[in-house]
Amino acid sequence: MGAERIGEVFVSASSEGRAAPTPYRVVGYPTVDRSVELAQAALANGADMLELGVPFSDPLADGPVIQRATQVALEQGATVSRCLEAVSALRRRGIVAPLVLMGYFNPIVAYGIGAFCRDCSEAGVDGLIVPDLPPEEAGELERSCGPVGMAITYLLAPTSTDERARLVAARTKGFVYLVSVTGVTGTRDHLPARIAEFVERVRSLTSKPLAVGFGISSPGQAHQVAGLADGVIVGSAIVRLAGEPDGLERVGEFIAALRRSGVRT
Amino acid sequence: MSHPPSGIAQAPATVPDDRGYFGAFGGRFVPETLMSAVEELSQAYADARSDRAFWAELDGLLRDYAGRPTPLYFAQRLTSLCGGARIYLKREALAHTGAHKINNTLGQGLLARRMGKRRIVAETGAGQHGVASATTAALLGMDCVVYMGTEDMRRQAPNVDRMRLLGSEVRGVNAGSRTLKDAINEAIRDWVTNVRTTHYLLGSVLGPHPYPMMVRDFQAIIGREARSQVLEAEGHLPDCLIACVGGGSNAIGLFYAFLHDPVAMVGVEAGGRGIEAGEHAARFADETRGRVGVLHGTRSFLLQDDDGQVLATHSVSAGLDYPSVGPEHSFLREQGRVTYTFATDQEALQAFRLLCHREGIIPALESAHAVAEAVRRAPTMSSEQSLVVCLSGRGDKDLATVMSAGGGQQ
């Protein structure tokens, strides 16, 4: 079952005294085939789990780097079906790590919610993150995910009230995705000043694993987050490297550095 | 009261429900960062809604500052040309800033102040909502940033100057088709980033709950005035109401007070260069591309491809050039309460010229879509019947577009 598989990643990383690095990749950037190779390279270099971005024309929670990559991916024909094929391809290559799809809700609605969950499960997807779908609107998706054992992971933000934090913590599967900043995705020079306070606030409300994402772009920042949380999600910084001509090597090196920096001191 | 004529269903008394749903449409599809903000906004609006002092202040501003009530004008020469129903124009263009948008911006501006927010962000297509937002921000002493697609900045340049003169910052958006949809994306990104200090002054009956309800309530004054004005002029209710529908705020504003009356209602979408060509913004008329989806926080009809990617739209009028539509319109259509049709760019331009020549009124190109439908429909009705057209805005901003499309010749 997806939720258990995802949860185990954090348990085993924690037993090794480190936070689990979780890279985010846009499927179809720079091309569909290349994004499969990049995903494989990320896992070979120490990623515990992968978040695969399903492109959407209007990514309103994303900053410029992921917006641009999304645009390229759509031009490359990265439809929902092609994203599922990419997951199947990774499984055929022997990838056993949890694979989570992150994408906006409308392409899922257009695909058909029931069919989407069934096909995700068949392709080997363990879970879903849908940034514009709060738990209040996710009833239908949850009912379709449940029978096929797929997790839906919800997000919390610094602006979330304790009441919302309890709701999200109760409904989320696998882990809680903590949005580090009040803002959109994208690299930032510094971690937000009150990140520790935010993580501790959620920690006091749930025993589920906590992974922090949005704005984490260097091994140094990842090291700071590793002292607080169970997982470190890195998106824009990796997407940017993936677009370089020697992207495969650079993404691999970067993830290896993230993995080393995730060890708690 | 007599039974309504056939084909006119009665709308349910209270929509939306607590979760912001109009039947199957609406809701709150926003990133978690914004959830607390929309909950806070819902609470603040619920408090204001039952506060007589809030409405008294708003009514005072609408009267003394915005110039309400706007007239309901019997368009005699247009009526005699069409040869049928008596055509009335609800002259929202005569409100301060030249469009109905000020009704909503004043309401939300007072609400933002009540919530302690000192900064406003807004999106704009035609620039009318941007100008109304900039005006309200100046009036209430708030900072204001307006996002506008660069294509719209080009074709509605006078409004860009107006916003800047009013002290607002206009930020051009270069993404996508560089029109209203892209401006909303960017306004939402700003709101996500600055949500603690900033109110998003959304300009139409779109977005997450409570916006579709709240904007409707602020615009409903159009129909309340029109209803009493037409009763006084005609001695009875009109037979039909017509309004253009981009997001749909002027249409809901006109329709809302008549929903339980035996009055037909027609919403007019932008037919652009034609439905088959796919270059339009007619969410309802295009049965292939217009399907229920989720964009900008709400579930409604949405122009999209088979993969759920939002399609680029086209309309000669920037204010109608948007791929989704207010959820209450989807609901009213499903209920059979409102009929939706479209007018093409050419029909709107013809109606624009007709109103200029025949009545001495330069309408906004958005409103010209409604006029086009009135010109089609009036001759099919009897001279005993009447119809009310919402003339939602004035057309000064559109002169460059109209002149380049062949000028003012009939």
XYZ file of C-alpha atoms in Angstrom:
675
model
C 0.000 0.000 0.000
C 1.287 3.429 -0.986
C 0.910 5.164 2.362
C 2.853 2.468 4.198
C 5.595 2.392 1.572
C 5.968 6.156 1.785
C 5.893 6.132 5.583
C 8.623 3.464 5.718
C 10.997 5.737 3.814
C 10.942 8.215 6.662
C 11.221 5.536 9.331
C 14.257 3.950 7.758
C 15.953 7.287 6.990
C 15.331 8.346 10.551
C 16.858 5.136 11.891
C 19.977 6.081 9.933
C 20.022 9.479 11.614
C 19.135 11.502 8.542
C 16.223 13.195 6.785
C 15.001 11.692 3.524
C 15.852 13.778 0.459
C 12.887 13.927 -1.904
C 13.579 15.568 -5.239
C 10.797 17.017 -7.354
C 10.991 16.632 -11.126
C 8.702 17.918 -13.846
C 7.853 15.011 -16.118
C 8.576 16.034 -19.690
C 11.326 18.504 -18.865
C 13.504 18.879 -20.791
C 11.962 15.915 -22.659
C 9.866 12.969 -21.534
C 12.642 10.406 -22.057
C 15.237 12.611 -20.456
C 13.060 13.140 -17.402
C 12.915 9.360 -16.873
C 16.727 9.184 -16.979
C 16.963 12.110 -14.573
C 14.574 10.415 -12.179
C 16.661 7.256 -12.282
C 19.859 9.258 -11.688
C 18.264 10.982 -8.694
C 17.389 7.659 -7.099
C 20.808 6.152 -7.891
C 22.441 9.070 -6.075
C 20.559 8.727 -2.836
C 17.038 10.089 -3.201
C 14.711 8.035 -0.992
C 11.577 8.914 -2.897
C 10.599 10.913 -5.972
C 7.957 13.525 -6.555
C 7.045 13.608 -10.238
C 5.341 16.769 -11.435
C 2.433 16.377 -13.868
C 2.383 19.527 -16.003
C -0.594 21.894 -15.961
C -1.118 24.992 -18.069
C -1.846 27.211 -15.046
C 0.443 26.266 -12.142
C -0.664 28.960 -9.727
C 1.313 27.715 -6.717
C 4.567 27.672 -8.673
C 7.262 30.247 -9.222
C 9.083 31.072 -12.476
C 11.447 28.053 -12.671
C 8.720 25.428 -12.490
C 6.368 27.545 -14.623
C 8.937 27.562 -17.414
C 9.716 23.851 -17.087
C 5.984 23.099 -17.147
C 5.576 25.091 -20.347
C 8.402 23.154 -22.013
C 6.978 19.854 -20.764
C 3.568 20.629 -22.263
C 5.222 21.479 -25.570
C 6.992 18.097 -25.313
C 3.597 16.417 -25.085
C 3.778 15.414 -21.413
C 0.116 14.505 -20.995
C -1.206 12.654 -17.946
C -0.951 9.414 -19.940
C 2.687 10.082 -20.819
C 3.408 10.792 -17.138
C 1.912 7.427 -16.206
C 4.000 5.773 -18.916
C 7.080 7.394 -17.398
C 6.225 5.826 -14.034
C 5.757 2.430 -15.690
C 9.127 2.851 -17.405
C 10.834 3.546 -14.079
C 9.234 0.446 -12.554
C 10.369 -1.658 -15.531
C 13.899 -0.421 -14.888
C 13.673 -1.891 -11.433
C 12.958 1.237 -9.408
C 11.349 0.211 -6.124
C 11.413 3.570 -4.266
C 8.071 5.278 -3.669
C 6.943 7.449 -6.580
C 4.497 10.244 -5.886
C 2.737 12.296 -8.543
C 2.304 16.002 -7.861
C -0.126 17.832 -10.075
C -3.015 20.253 -10.146
C -6.554 18.980 -9.992
C -7.995 19.812 -13.407
C -6.021 17.283 -15.491
C -7.144 14.618 -12.995
C -10.779 15.688 -13.379
C -10.414 15.638 -17.159
C -8.865 12.149 -17.105
C -11.675 10.927 -14.866
C -10.974 10.589 -11.160
C -11.734 6.877 -10.901
C -9.806 5.965 -14.047
C -6.897 8.149 -12.976
C -6.515 6.404 -9.602
C -6.811 2.953 -11.162
C -4.243 3.728 -13.884
C -1.893 5.351 -11.374
C -2.024 2.248 -9.255
C -1.380 -0.032 -12.241
C 1.562 2.113 -13.341
C 3.135 1.892 -9.894
C 2.317 5.280 -8.366
C 2.291 5.239 -4.559
C 0.679 8.552 -3.818
C -0.635 11.893 -4.991
C -0.033 15.508 -3.998
C -2.579 17.939 -5.433
C -1.658 21.476 -4.392
C -5.002 23.075 -5.252
C -7.077 20.394 -3.536
C -7.555 20.928 0.211
C -9.044 17.993 2.158
C -12.461 19.669 2.148
C -12.683 19.179 -1.642
C -10.941 15.817 -1.865
C -13.769 13.442 -0.934
C -14.202 11.959 -4.395
C -10.459 11.546 -4.939
C -10.040 9.897 -1.531
C -12.854 7.454 -2.274
C -11.112 6.441 -5.494
C -7.632 6.268 -3.986
C -8.626 4.189 -0.975
C -9.526 0.916 -2.720
C -6.324 0.905 -4.815
C -4.146 1.765 -1.826
C -2.910 5.104 -3.074
C -1.979 7.817 -0.599
C -3.063 11.442 -0.804
C -0.602 13.690 0.947
C -1.905 17.091 2.025
C 0.016 20.278 2.616
C 0.224 22.659 5.539
C 1.432 26.237 5.351
C 2.735 28.703 7.916
C -0.635 30.436 7.605
C -2.580 27.279 8.520
C -4.426 27.571 11.821
C -4.049 24.816 14.442
C -7.560 23.730 13.547
C -6.538 23.248 9.912
C -3.306 21.564 10.969
C -5.312 18.980 12.915
C -7.639 18.398 9.948
C -4.769 17.985 7.483
C -2.749 15.788 9.850
C -5.735 13.515 10.336
C -6.456 13.144 6.625
C -2.966 13.050 5.105
C -1.349 9.728 4.187
C 2.362 8.920 4.246
C 3.543 12.271 5.578
C 2.560 15.897 6.021
C 3.976 18.236 3.382
C 5.011 21.432 5.143
C 5.225 24.455 2.872
C 8.182 26.307 4.378
C 7.281 29.773 3.145
C 4.204 31.893 2.657
C 4.605 31.966 -1.091
C 5.056 30.023 -4.302
C 7.737 27.478 -5.184
C 11.194 28.726 -6.081
C 14.730 28.992 -4.780
C 15.447 31.391 -1.941
C 18.686 32.511 -0.334
C 17.603 31.907 3.232
C 15.223 29.651 5.047
C 12.306 31.513 6.612
C 13.183 32.717 10.112
C 10.278 30.950 11.793
C 10.586 27.568 10.108
C 11.589 25.798 13.343
C 8.591 27.214 15.164
C 6.283 26.073 12.359
C 7.678 22.530 12.254
C 7.491 22.235 16.035
C 3.916 23.508 16.064
C 2.838 20.778 13.631
C 4.996 18.197 15.427
C 3.028 18.854 18.600
C -0.202 18.028 16.761
C 0.713 14.814 14.927
C 3.024 11.831 15.030
C 3.073 11.463 11.220
C 6.362 12.156 9.380
C 6.926 15.762 8.336
C 8.662 16.764 5.108
C 9.523 20.374 4.363
C 9.467 21.832 0.855
C 9.292 25.136 -1.114
C 12.359 27.355 -1.251
C 15.011 24.829 -0.179
C 17.762 25.075 -2.738
C 21.149 24.215 -1.222
C 22.728 21.379 0.748
C 23.329 23.880 3.554
C 19.621 24.673 3.796
C 18.812 20.979 3.551
C 21.103 20.354 6.504
C 19.274 22.950 8.580
C 15.897 21.421 7.683
C 17.192 17.908 8.440
C 17.616 18.996 12.033
C 13.899 19.712 12.218
C 12.001 17.444 9.864
C 11.910 13.876 8.539
C 12.165 14.751 4.873
C 13.548 17.530 2.680
C 11.785 18.253 -0.611
C 13.805 20.122 -3.225
C 12.136 21.272 -6.431
C 13.136 24.379 -8.351
C 16.881 23.976 -7.711
C 16.793 20.500 -9.263
C 14.495 21.506 -12.100
C 16.935 24.271 -12.967
C 19.890 21.851 -13.069
C 17.871 19.389 -15.125
C 17.682 21.924 -17.932
C 21.474 22.169 -18.222
C 23.283 20.302 -21.029
C 25.110 18.143 -18.454
C 21.960 17.942 -16.323
C 22.201 14.231 -15.630
C 25.557 14.540 -13.889
C 24.707 17.768 -12.131
C 21.391 16.489 -10.765
C 23.157 13.333 -9.585
C 25.909 15.282 -7.821
C 23.429 17.668 -6.272
C 21.299 14.833 -4.863
C 24.363 13.074 -3.491
C 25.254 16.326 -1.719
C 21.704 16.636 -0.400
C 21.883 13.099 0.921
C 25.158 13.792 2.746
C 23.888 17.075 4.144
C 20.717 15.409 5.376
C 22.672 13.551 8.075
C 21.817 15.034 11.451
C 24.739 16.358 13.458
C -49.145 35.970 -8.719
C -49.614 34.295 -12.079
C -47.759 31.147 -13.027
C -44.486 31.738 -14.803
C -44.496 31.105 -18.542
C -43.270 27.696 -19.592
C -39.521 27.265 -19.714
C -38.903 29.488 -16.742
C -37.975 27.395 -13.734
C -37.777 28.764 -10.251
C -34.279 29.011 -8.816
C -33.705 27.633 -5.312
C -33.867 30.257 -2.615
C -30.412 29.951 -1.126
C -27.283 29.215 -3.040
C -24.475 28.745 -2.440
C -24.444 26.257 0.450
C -22.016 26.492 3.370
C -19.213 25.008 1.276
C -19.726 27.522 -1.488
C -21.511 25.194 -3.890
C -24.160 26.243 -6.368
C -25.402 22.720 -7.033
C -22.377 20.913 -8.468
C -20.451 24.132 -9.138
C -18.232 26.349 -6.996
C -16.239 25.251 -3.974
C -12.802 26.179 -2.743
C -9.922 24.728 -4.746
C -6.990 26.744 -3.446
C -3.523 26.017 -2.065
C -3.402 25.446 1.678
C -1.563 28.750 2.162
C -4.781 30.535 1.161
C -7.278 28.383 3.027
C -7.051 30.339 6.263
C -7.398 33.567 4.276
C -10.571 32.471 2.486
C -12.000 31.208 5.773
C -11.177 34.547 7.387
C -12.731 36.361 4.429
C -15.884 34.253 4.683
C -16.195 35.070 8.352
C -15.523 38.770 7.828
C -18.070 38.913 5.027
C -20.655 37.031 7.077
C -20.196 39.576 9.866
C -20.389 42.519 7.472
C -23.381 41.072 5.668
C -25.499 41.271 8.799
C -24.118 44.655 9.879
C -26.428 47.514 8.941
C -23.649 50.052 9.433
C -21.551 48.311 6.761
C -24.331 48.529 4.190
C -25.196 52.069 5.189
C -21.629 53.169 4.525
C -21.540 51.281 1.218
C -24.893 52.715 0.123
C -23.643 56.203 0.931
C -20.541 55.731 -1.210
C -22.511 54.188 -4.049
C -24.839 57.201 -4.046
C -22.502 60.124 -3.403
C -19.240 58.809 -4.842
C -20.228 56.372 -7.573
C -23.338 58.256 -8.685
C -25.972 55.592 -8.159
C -28.668 54.865 -9.030
C -27.711 54.606 -12.681
C -30.543 55.418 -15.107
C -32.700 52.935 -16.932
C -33.044 54.476 -20.357
C -35.658 53.665 -22.986
C -33.726 53.384 -26.256
C -36.408 54.720 -28.564
C -34.455 54.944 -31.810
C -32.888 51.532 -31.360
C -36.326 50.110 -30.564
C -37.903 51.625 -33.683
C -35.044 50.335 -35.823
C -35.411 46.778 -34.506
C -39.215 46.883 -34.713
C -40.318 44.740 -31.809
C -39.815 44.703 -28.080
C -39.184 47.946 -26.241
C -35.451 48.051 -25.429
C -34.255 49.523 -22.152
C -30.607 50.095 -21.330
C -29.394 49.865 -17.728
C -26.682 52.505 -17.873
C -23.935 51.066 -15.638
C -21.497 52.903 -17.888
C -22.600 56.103 -16.158
C -21.337 54.942 -12.770
C -18.050 56.452 -11.621
C -15.071 54.910 -13.465
C -17.363 53.995 -16.352
C -18.514 50.493 -15.515
C -20.377 48.356 -12.995
C -17.061 47.226 -11.485
C -17.101 50.043 -8.904
C -20.089 48.394 -7.126
C -17.887 45.463 -6.169
C -14.631 47.292 -5.524
C -16.252 49.677 -3.046
C -17.850 46.751 -1.223
C -14.671 44.710 -1.052
C -12.609 47.796 -0.265
C -14.702 48.511 2.829
C -14.464 44.850 3.779
C -10.661 44.854 3.370
C -10.433 47.893 5.594
C -12.644 46.165 8.158
C -10.239 43.195 8.067
C -7.279 45.476 8.660
C -5.700 44.856 5.240
C -3.799 47.826 3.891
C -2.784 46.391 0.534
C -4.938 45.292 -2.386
C -4.062 43.175 -5.382
C -6.387 42.850 -8.348
C -6.406 41.348 -11.818
C -7.847 43.082 -14.817
C -8.689 42.196 -18.397
C -10.313 45.203 -20.031
C -8.906 47.420 -17.322
C -12.328 48.391 -15.964
C -11.943 46.372 -12.784
C -8.351 47.553 -12.476
C -9.453 51.188 -12.722
C -12.250 50.616 -10.213
C -9.787 48.905 -7.836
C -7.244 51.703 -8.221
C -9.994 54.248 -7.593
C -11.183 52.455 -4.466
C -7.625 52.124 -3.174
C -7.097 55.866 -3.627
C -10.388 56.609 -1.900
C -9.617 54.394 1.086
C -5.891 55.147 1.289
C -4.649 51.664 0.431
C -1.744 50.400 -1.648
C -2.849 48.698 -4.852
C -1.109 46.475 -7.391
C -3.000 45.483 -10.534
C -1.912 42.526 -12.663
C -2.721 42.769 -16.361
C -1.710 40.674 -19.342
C 0.620 42.561 -21.665
C -1.691 41.879 -24.629
C -4.498 43.556 -22.688
C -2.194 46.450 -21.692
C -1.637 47.015 -25.391
C -5.284 46.945 -26.436
C -6.659 48.795 -23.398
C -3.859 51.332 -23.021
C -6.026 54.243 -21.771
C -6.994 52.227 -18.720
C -3.344 51.467 -17.916
C -2.699 55.209 -17.807
C -5.763 55.766 -15.652
C -4.670 53.163 -13.085
C -1.214 54.688 -12.847
C -2.625 58.212 -12.495
C -4.760 56.918 -9.642
C -1.627 55.835 -7.815
C -1.670 52.102 -8.461
C 1.140 49.972 -9.760
C 0.316 48.040 -12.939
C 2.371 44.872 -13.377
C 2.379 43.379 -16.847
C 2.037 39.599 -17.136
C 3.844 37.957 -20.034
C 2.819 34.343 -19.462
C 0.415 32.282 -21.551
C -1.861 34.272 -23.827
C -1.007 37.425 -21.818
C -4.672 38.083 -21.038
C -7.067 37.873 -18.094
C -6.422 34.235 -17.139
C -2.710 34.873 -16.822
C -3.315 38.048 -14.835
C -5.408 36.053 -12.335
C -2.638 33.426 -11.996
C -0.175 36.159 -11.124
C -2.554 37.956 -8.746
C -3.107 34.670 -6.897
C 0.673 34.119 -6.672
C 1.037 37.585 -5.147
C -1.808 36.838 -2.734
C -0.193 33.531 -1.708
C 3.021 35.412 -0.963
C 1.540 38.424 0.850
C -1.651 36.946 2.250
C -1.156 38.268 5.764
C -1.271 41.912 4.697
C -3.100 41.728 1.407
C -6.689 41.405 0.261
C -7.265 39.950 -3.193
C -9.904 42.158 -4.758
C -11.253 39.703 -7.314
C -13.324 41.417 -9.965
C -15.887 38.878 -11.014
C -18.131 36.094 -9.711
C -15.196 33.684 -9.912
C -12.622 32.192 -7.586
C -12.969 30.270 -4.337
C -15.938 30.674 -2.007
C -16.945 33.284 -0.803
C -16.007 35.359 -3.873
C -18.761 34.226 -6.267
C -21.420 34.896 -3.624
C -19.870 38.089 -2.299
C -19.282 39.697 -5.699
C -22.832 38.731 -6.706
C -24.211 40.403 -3.590
C -22.275 43.601 -4.295
C -23.438 43.636 -7.933
C -27.061 42.758 -7.173
C -27.804 46.470 -6.813
C -27.915 46.604 -10.637
C -30.987 44.378 -10.772
C -32.638 45.842 -7.675
C -32.539 49.283 -9.247
C -33.491 48.043 -12.701
C -36.452 46.107 -11.322
C -38.036 49.097 -9.636
C -37.140 51.388 -12.546
C -38.724 49.161 -15.175
C -41.805 48.616 -13.020
C -42.212 52.366 -12.839
C -41.629 52.875 -16.566
C -43.701 49.965 -17.899
C -46.059 49.231 -15.036
C -45.044 45.573 -15.115
C -42.003 43.323 -15.247
C -39.952 43.122 -18.442
C -40.101 39.985 -20.578
C -36.394 39.466 -20.926
C -33.028 40.518 -19.486
C -29.801 40.419 -21.499
C -26.216 40.777 -20.283
C -22.760 39.804 -21.493
C -20.915 37.066 -19.599
C -17.161 36.969 -19.170
C -16.777 35.899 -15.565
C -20.365 37.048 -15.328
C -20.607 39.721 -12.638
C -22.728 42.285 -14.471
C -25.037 39.496 -15.644
C -25.534 38.037 -12.164
C -25.897 41.586 -10.886
C -28.769 42.276 -13.276
C -30.401 38.841 -13.013
C -30.311 38.246 -9.285
C -33.251 40.445 -8.233
C -35.407 38.865 -10.971
C -34.588 35.179 -10.350
C -37.989 34.465 -8.813
C -39.906 36.520 -11.353
C -41.438 35.215 -14.597
C -38.737 36.925 -16.639
C -36.542 35.260 -19.269
C -32.806 35.843 -18.973
C -30.060 35.585 -21.557
C -26.311 35.589 -20.963
C -24.147 36.412 -23.982
C -20.692 34.876 -24.243
C -17.894 35.965 -26.557
C -18.154 34.048 -29.842
C -14.853 35.490 -31.084
C -14.057 34.327 -34.611
C -16.614 31.537 -34.385
C -17.239 28.422 -32.320
C -15.992 25.827 -34.826
C -12.664 27.595 -35.233
C -12.101 27.340 -31.486
C -11.115 31.006 -31.290
C -13.646 32.280 -28.808
C -14.483 32.420 -25.109
C -17.853 30.621 -25.288
C -17.639 28.055 -22.500
C -21.232 26.946 -22.895
C -21.639 27.123 -26.661
C -18.617 24.935 -27.435
C -19.706 21.485 -26.319
C -16.393 19.867 -27.314
C -13.988 22.145 -25.484
C -16.259 23.528 -22.779
C -16.481 20.938 -19.999
C -16.736 21.043 -16.222
C -13.315 21.614 -14.691
C -11.436 23.428 -11.955
C -9.571 26.686 -12.470
C -8.767 29.592 -10.155
C -10.380 28.031 -7.144
C -13.761 27.058 -8.518
C -15.469 24.202 -10.332
C -17.347 25.418 -13.376
C -17.464 25.139 -17.145
C -13.975 25.528 -18.547
C -12.496 25.586 -22.049
C -9.892 22.836 -21.999
C -8.285 20.209 -24.191
C -8.693 16.449 -23.791
C -5.811 16.373 -21.297
C -7.324 19.004 -19.020
C -4.985 21.786 -20.106
C -6.715 25.153 -20.207
C -7.148 26.487 -23.735
C -6.238 29.921 -24.994
C -9.283 32.064 -25.695
C -9.990 34.866 -28.116
C -12.359 37.789 -28.022
C -12.248 41.283 -29.428
C -13.226 42.358 -25.912
C -10.582 41.818 -23.252
C -13.173 41.622 -20.479
C -14.846 38.518 -21.949
C -11.590 36.824 -22.957
C -11.500 34.191 -20.208
C -11.727 30.366 -20.341
C -14.000 29.786 -17.339
C -17.233 31.307 -16.082
C -18.743 32.027 -12.694
C -20.072 28.844 -11.043
C -23.506 30.337 -10.442
C -23.903 30.767 -14.200
C -23.139 27.072 -14.719
C -25.765 26.350 -12.088
C -28.419 28.677 -13.536
C -27.846 27.150 -16.951
C -28.171 23.630 -15.612
C -31.385 24.646 -13.832
C -32.718 25.985 -17.121
C -33.227 29.352 -15.453
C -30.912 31.326 -17.741
C -30.277 30.781 -21.451
C -26.784 31.356 -22.801
C -25.897 32.347 -26.307
C -22.961 34.102 -27.936
C -22.156 37.018 -30.203
C -19.119 36.996 -32.484
C -16.510 39.732 -32.702
C -18.150 41.013 -35.882
C -21.634 41.068 -34.358
C -20.320 42.921 -31.321
C -18.519 45.476 -33.497
C -21.693 46.028 -35.537
C -23.730 46.501 -32.373
C -21.078 48.891 -31.058
C -21.409 51.069 -34.167
C -25.174 50.804 -34.150
C -25.468 52.097 -30.604
C -23.049 54.928 -31.365
C -24.980 56.083 -34.433
C -28.498 55.340 -33.314
C -28.413 56.369 -29.650
C -25.283 58.468 -29.204
C -23.883 55.980 -26.720
C -20.405 54.459 -27.051
C -20.617 51.097 -25.277
C -17.778 48.933 -24.039
C -17.072 46.111 -26.484
C -18.079 43.699 -23.705
C -21.505 45.331 -23.391
C -21.816 45.463 -27.187
C -22.163 41.652 -27.105
C -25.355 42.084 -25.082
C -26.580 44.792 -27.447
C -25.987 42.421 -30.378
C -28.278 39.855 -28.799
C -30.932 42.513 -28.101
C -30.857 43.525 -31.756
C -31.368 39.883 -32.783
C -34.072 39.189 -30.233
C -36.198 42.355 -30.177
C -37.667 41.866 -33.687
C -38.913 38.391 -32.664
C -40.931 39.939 -29.829
C -44.058 42.112 -29.885
C -44.118 45.844 -29.307
C -46.059 45.151 -26.116
C -43.036 43.365 -24.701
C -39.903 44.855 -23.214
C -36.357 43.825 -22.595
C -33.597 45.214 -20.392
C -29.990 45.198 -21.569
C -27.154 45.722 -19.126
C -24.897 48.339 -20.621
C -22.130 47.365 -18.254
C -19.439 49.807 -19.352
C -18.435 52.655 -21.599
C -16.338 52.216 -24.696
C -13.720 54.955 -24.598
C -11.111 52.328 -23.799
C -12.007 50.437 -26.993
C -11.619 53.194 -29.554
C -8.246 51.939 -30.825
C -9.597 48.396 -31.261
C -12.730 49.574 -33.057
C -10.938 52.016 -35.336
C -8.398 49.385 -36.371
C -11.287 46.993 -37.078
C -12.715 49.336 -39.691
C -13.612 52.479 -37.815
C -17.055 53.798 -37.086
C -18.674 53.107 -40.452
C -21.932 51.201 -40.597
